[in-house]
Short mmCIF file of C-alpha atoms and ligand atoms in Angstrom, two decimals:
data_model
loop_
_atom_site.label_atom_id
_atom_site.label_comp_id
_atom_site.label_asym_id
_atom_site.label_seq_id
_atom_site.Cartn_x
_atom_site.Cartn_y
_atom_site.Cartn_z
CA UNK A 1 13.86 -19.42 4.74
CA UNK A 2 11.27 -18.24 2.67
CA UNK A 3 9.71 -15.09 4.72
CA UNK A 4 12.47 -12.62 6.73
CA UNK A 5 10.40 -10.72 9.90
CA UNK A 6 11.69 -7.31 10.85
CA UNK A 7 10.58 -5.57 14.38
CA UNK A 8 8.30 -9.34 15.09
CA UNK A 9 7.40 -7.71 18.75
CA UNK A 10 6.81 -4.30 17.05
CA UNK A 11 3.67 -2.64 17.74
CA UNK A 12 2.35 -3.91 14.21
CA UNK A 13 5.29 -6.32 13.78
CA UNK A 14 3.82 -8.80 16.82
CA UNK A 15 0.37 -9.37 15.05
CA UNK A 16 2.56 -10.67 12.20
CA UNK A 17 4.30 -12.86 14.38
CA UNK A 18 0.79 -14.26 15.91
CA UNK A 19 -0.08 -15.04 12.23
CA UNK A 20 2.57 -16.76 11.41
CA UNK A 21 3.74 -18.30 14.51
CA UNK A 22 3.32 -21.69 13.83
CA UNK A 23 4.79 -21.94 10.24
CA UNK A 24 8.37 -23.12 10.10
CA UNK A 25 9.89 -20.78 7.01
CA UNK A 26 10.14 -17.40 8.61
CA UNK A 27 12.84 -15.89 9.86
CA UNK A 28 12.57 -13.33 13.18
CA UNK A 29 15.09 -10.21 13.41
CA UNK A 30 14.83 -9.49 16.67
CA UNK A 31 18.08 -7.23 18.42
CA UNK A 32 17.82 -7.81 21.88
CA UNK A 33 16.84 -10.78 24.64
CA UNK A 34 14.34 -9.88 25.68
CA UNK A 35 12.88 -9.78 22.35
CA UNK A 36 13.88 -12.93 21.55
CA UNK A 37 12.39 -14.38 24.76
CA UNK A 38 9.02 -12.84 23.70
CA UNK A 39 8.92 -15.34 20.56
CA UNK A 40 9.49 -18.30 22.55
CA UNK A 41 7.05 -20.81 21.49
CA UNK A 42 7.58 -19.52 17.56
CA UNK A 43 7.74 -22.52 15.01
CA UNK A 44 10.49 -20.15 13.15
CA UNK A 45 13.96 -19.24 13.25
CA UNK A 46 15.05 -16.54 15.97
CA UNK A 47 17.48 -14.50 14.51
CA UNK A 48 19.77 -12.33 16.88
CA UNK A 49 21.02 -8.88 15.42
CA UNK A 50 21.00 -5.23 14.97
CA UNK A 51 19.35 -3.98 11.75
CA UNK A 52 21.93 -1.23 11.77
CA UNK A 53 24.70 -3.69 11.65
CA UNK A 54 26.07 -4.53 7.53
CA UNK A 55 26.89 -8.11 8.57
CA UNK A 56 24.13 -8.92 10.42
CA UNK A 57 21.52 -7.49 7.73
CA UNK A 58 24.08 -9.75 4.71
CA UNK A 59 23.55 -12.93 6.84
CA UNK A 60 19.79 -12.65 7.67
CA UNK A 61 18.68 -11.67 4.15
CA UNK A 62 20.45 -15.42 3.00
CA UNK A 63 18.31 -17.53 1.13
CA UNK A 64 15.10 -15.30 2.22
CA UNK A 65 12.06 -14.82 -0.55
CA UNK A 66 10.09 -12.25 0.87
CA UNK A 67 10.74 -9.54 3.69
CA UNK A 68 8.63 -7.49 5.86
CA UNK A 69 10.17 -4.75 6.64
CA UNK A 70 9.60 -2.12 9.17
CA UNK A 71 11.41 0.21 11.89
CA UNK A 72 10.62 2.52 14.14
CA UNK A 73 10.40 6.56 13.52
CA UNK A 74 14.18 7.36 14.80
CA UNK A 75 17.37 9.36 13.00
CA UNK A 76 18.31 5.68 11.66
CA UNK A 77 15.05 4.49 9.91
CA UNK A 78 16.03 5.72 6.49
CA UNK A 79 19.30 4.55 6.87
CA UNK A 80 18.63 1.01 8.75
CA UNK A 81 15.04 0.09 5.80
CA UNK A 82 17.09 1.34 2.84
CA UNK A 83 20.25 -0.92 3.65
CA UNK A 84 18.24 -3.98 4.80
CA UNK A 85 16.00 -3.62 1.33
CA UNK A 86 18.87 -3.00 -0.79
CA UNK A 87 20.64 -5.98 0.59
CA UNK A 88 17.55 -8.30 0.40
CA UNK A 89 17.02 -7.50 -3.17
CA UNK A 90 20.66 -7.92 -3.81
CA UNK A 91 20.11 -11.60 -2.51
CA UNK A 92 17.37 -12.18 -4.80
CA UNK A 93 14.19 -11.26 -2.50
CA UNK A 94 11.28 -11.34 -4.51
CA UNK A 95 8.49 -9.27 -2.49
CA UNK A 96 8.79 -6.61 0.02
CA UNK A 97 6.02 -5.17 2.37
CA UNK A 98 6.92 -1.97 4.04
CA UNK A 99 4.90 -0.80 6.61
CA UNK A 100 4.73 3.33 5.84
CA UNK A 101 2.01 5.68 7.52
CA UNK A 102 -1.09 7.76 5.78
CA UNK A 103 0.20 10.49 5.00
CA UNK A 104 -1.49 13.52 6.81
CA UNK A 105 -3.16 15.97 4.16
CA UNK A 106 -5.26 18.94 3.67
CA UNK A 107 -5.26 22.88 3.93
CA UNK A 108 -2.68 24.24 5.80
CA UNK A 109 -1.24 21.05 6.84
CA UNK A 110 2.47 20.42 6.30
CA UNK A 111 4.46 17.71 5.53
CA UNK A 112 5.26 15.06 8.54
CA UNK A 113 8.29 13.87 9.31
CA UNK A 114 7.21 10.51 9.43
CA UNK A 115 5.71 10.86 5.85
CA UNK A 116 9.31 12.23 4.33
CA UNK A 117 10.63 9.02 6.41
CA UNK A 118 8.34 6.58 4.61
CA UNK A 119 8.66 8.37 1.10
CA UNK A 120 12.55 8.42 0.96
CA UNK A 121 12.83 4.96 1.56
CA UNK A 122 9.77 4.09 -0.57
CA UNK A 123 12.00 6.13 -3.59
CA UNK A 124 14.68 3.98 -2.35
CA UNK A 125 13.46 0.78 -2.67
CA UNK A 126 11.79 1.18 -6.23
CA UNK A 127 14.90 2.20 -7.21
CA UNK A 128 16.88 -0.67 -6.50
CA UNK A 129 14.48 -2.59 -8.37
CA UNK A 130 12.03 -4.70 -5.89
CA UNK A 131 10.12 -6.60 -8.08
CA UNK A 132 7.26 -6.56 -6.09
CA UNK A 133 6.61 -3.65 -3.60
CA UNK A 134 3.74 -3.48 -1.43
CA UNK A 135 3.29 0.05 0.92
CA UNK A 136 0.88 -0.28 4.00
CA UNK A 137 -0.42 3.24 4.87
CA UNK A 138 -2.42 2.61 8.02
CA UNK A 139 -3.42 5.37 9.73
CA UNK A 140 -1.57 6.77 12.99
CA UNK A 141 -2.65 4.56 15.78
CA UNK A 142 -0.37 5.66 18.99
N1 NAP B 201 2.30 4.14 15.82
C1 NAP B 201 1.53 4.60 14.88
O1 NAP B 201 0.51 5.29 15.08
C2 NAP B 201 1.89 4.28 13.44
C3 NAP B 201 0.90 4.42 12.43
C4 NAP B 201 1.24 4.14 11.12
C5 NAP B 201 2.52 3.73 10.83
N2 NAP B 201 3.46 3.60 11.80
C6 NAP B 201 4.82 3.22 11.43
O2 NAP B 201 5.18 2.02 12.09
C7 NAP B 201 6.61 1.94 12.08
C8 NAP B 201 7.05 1.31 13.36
O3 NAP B 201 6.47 0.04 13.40
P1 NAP B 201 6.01 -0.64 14.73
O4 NAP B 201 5.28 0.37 15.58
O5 NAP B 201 5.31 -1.91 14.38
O6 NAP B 201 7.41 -0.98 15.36
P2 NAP B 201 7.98 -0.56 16.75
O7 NAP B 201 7.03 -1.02 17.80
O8 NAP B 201 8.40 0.85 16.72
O9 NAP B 201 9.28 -1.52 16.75
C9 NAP B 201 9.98 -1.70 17.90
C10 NAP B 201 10.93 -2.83 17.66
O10 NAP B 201 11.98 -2.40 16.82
C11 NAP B 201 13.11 -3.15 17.15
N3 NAP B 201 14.32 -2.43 16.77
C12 NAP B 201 14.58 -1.12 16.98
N4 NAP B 201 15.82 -0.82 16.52
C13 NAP B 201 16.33 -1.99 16.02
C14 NAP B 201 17.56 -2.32 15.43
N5 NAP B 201 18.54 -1.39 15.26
N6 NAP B 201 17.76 -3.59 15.03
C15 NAP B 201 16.80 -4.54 15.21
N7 NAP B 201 15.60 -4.27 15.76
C16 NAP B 201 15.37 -3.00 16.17
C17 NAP B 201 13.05 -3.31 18.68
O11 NAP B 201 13.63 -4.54 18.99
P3 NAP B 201 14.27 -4.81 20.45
O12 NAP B 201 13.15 -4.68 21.43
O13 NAP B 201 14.75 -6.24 20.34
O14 NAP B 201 15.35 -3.82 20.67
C18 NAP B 201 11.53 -3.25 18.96
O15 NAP B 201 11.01 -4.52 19.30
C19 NAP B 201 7.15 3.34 11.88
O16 NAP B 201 7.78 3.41 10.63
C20 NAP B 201 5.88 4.21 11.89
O17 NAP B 201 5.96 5.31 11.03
C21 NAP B 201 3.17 3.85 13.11
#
């Protein structure tokens, strides 16, 4: 199962899931029912768990190549991205795409919570030796 989804009805996460809807070798995390009724229709795999969860992030990262990887701003998102990279790496993921956030910048402006977020777990995941690591930065959409 080539490409592993994270957050696939997120607010970016669903335009993924649009784009790739009708290929066969991705693999949807999605935690609750409803979400995984929203992906009916999906080509894919639906995969039922909780990101937060050890054993559910070892199973879903098996056999997976690449892994997009997102979560929303909350006390777990360091935590929850971290673990779930670490573990796809460990299972031989070759390419990661996290979505992060612009940073805000300028005079007198200080640094964002959702920045640190992004930046810890960006630290986290080059150390653990992603070979490929790609950062979206969009800007802050609401
Ligand atoms: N909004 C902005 O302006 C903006 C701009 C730039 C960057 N960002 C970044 O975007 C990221 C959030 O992405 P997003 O907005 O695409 O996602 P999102 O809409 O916040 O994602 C929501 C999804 O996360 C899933 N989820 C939450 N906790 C989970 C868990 N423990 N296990 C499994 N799934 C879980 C929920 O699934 P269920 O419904 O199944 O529970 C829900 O569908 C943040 O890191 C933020 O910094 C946001």
């Amino acid at each position: 199962m080539p490409i592993l989804v994270t957050t696939p009805n997120g607010g970016v996460g669903r335009h993924l899931t649009e784009a790739l809807r009708e290929r066969s070798d991705v693999r949807y995390f999605v935690r609750s029912e409803a979400g995984a009724k929203a992906l009916d229709g999906v080509r894919g795999e639906i995969f039922r768990g909780d990101v937060t969860d050890a054993a559910d992030v070892r199973r879903a990262v098996v056999g997976v190549d690449r892994l997009y990887l997102a979560h929303p701003f909350a006390e777990d998102q360091v935590a929850a991205e971290t673990h779930l990279g670490t573990a796809a790496v460990e299972a031989g993921v070759r390419r990661i795409v996290k979505l992060g956030a612009r940073p805000f910048a300028g005079d007198g402006i200080l640094p964002d919570a959702v920045t640190g977020a992004h930046d810890l777990i960006t630290a986290r995941l080059h150390s653990v030796g992603v070979p490929e690591l790609t950062v979206l930065r969009p800007d802050r959409f609401l």
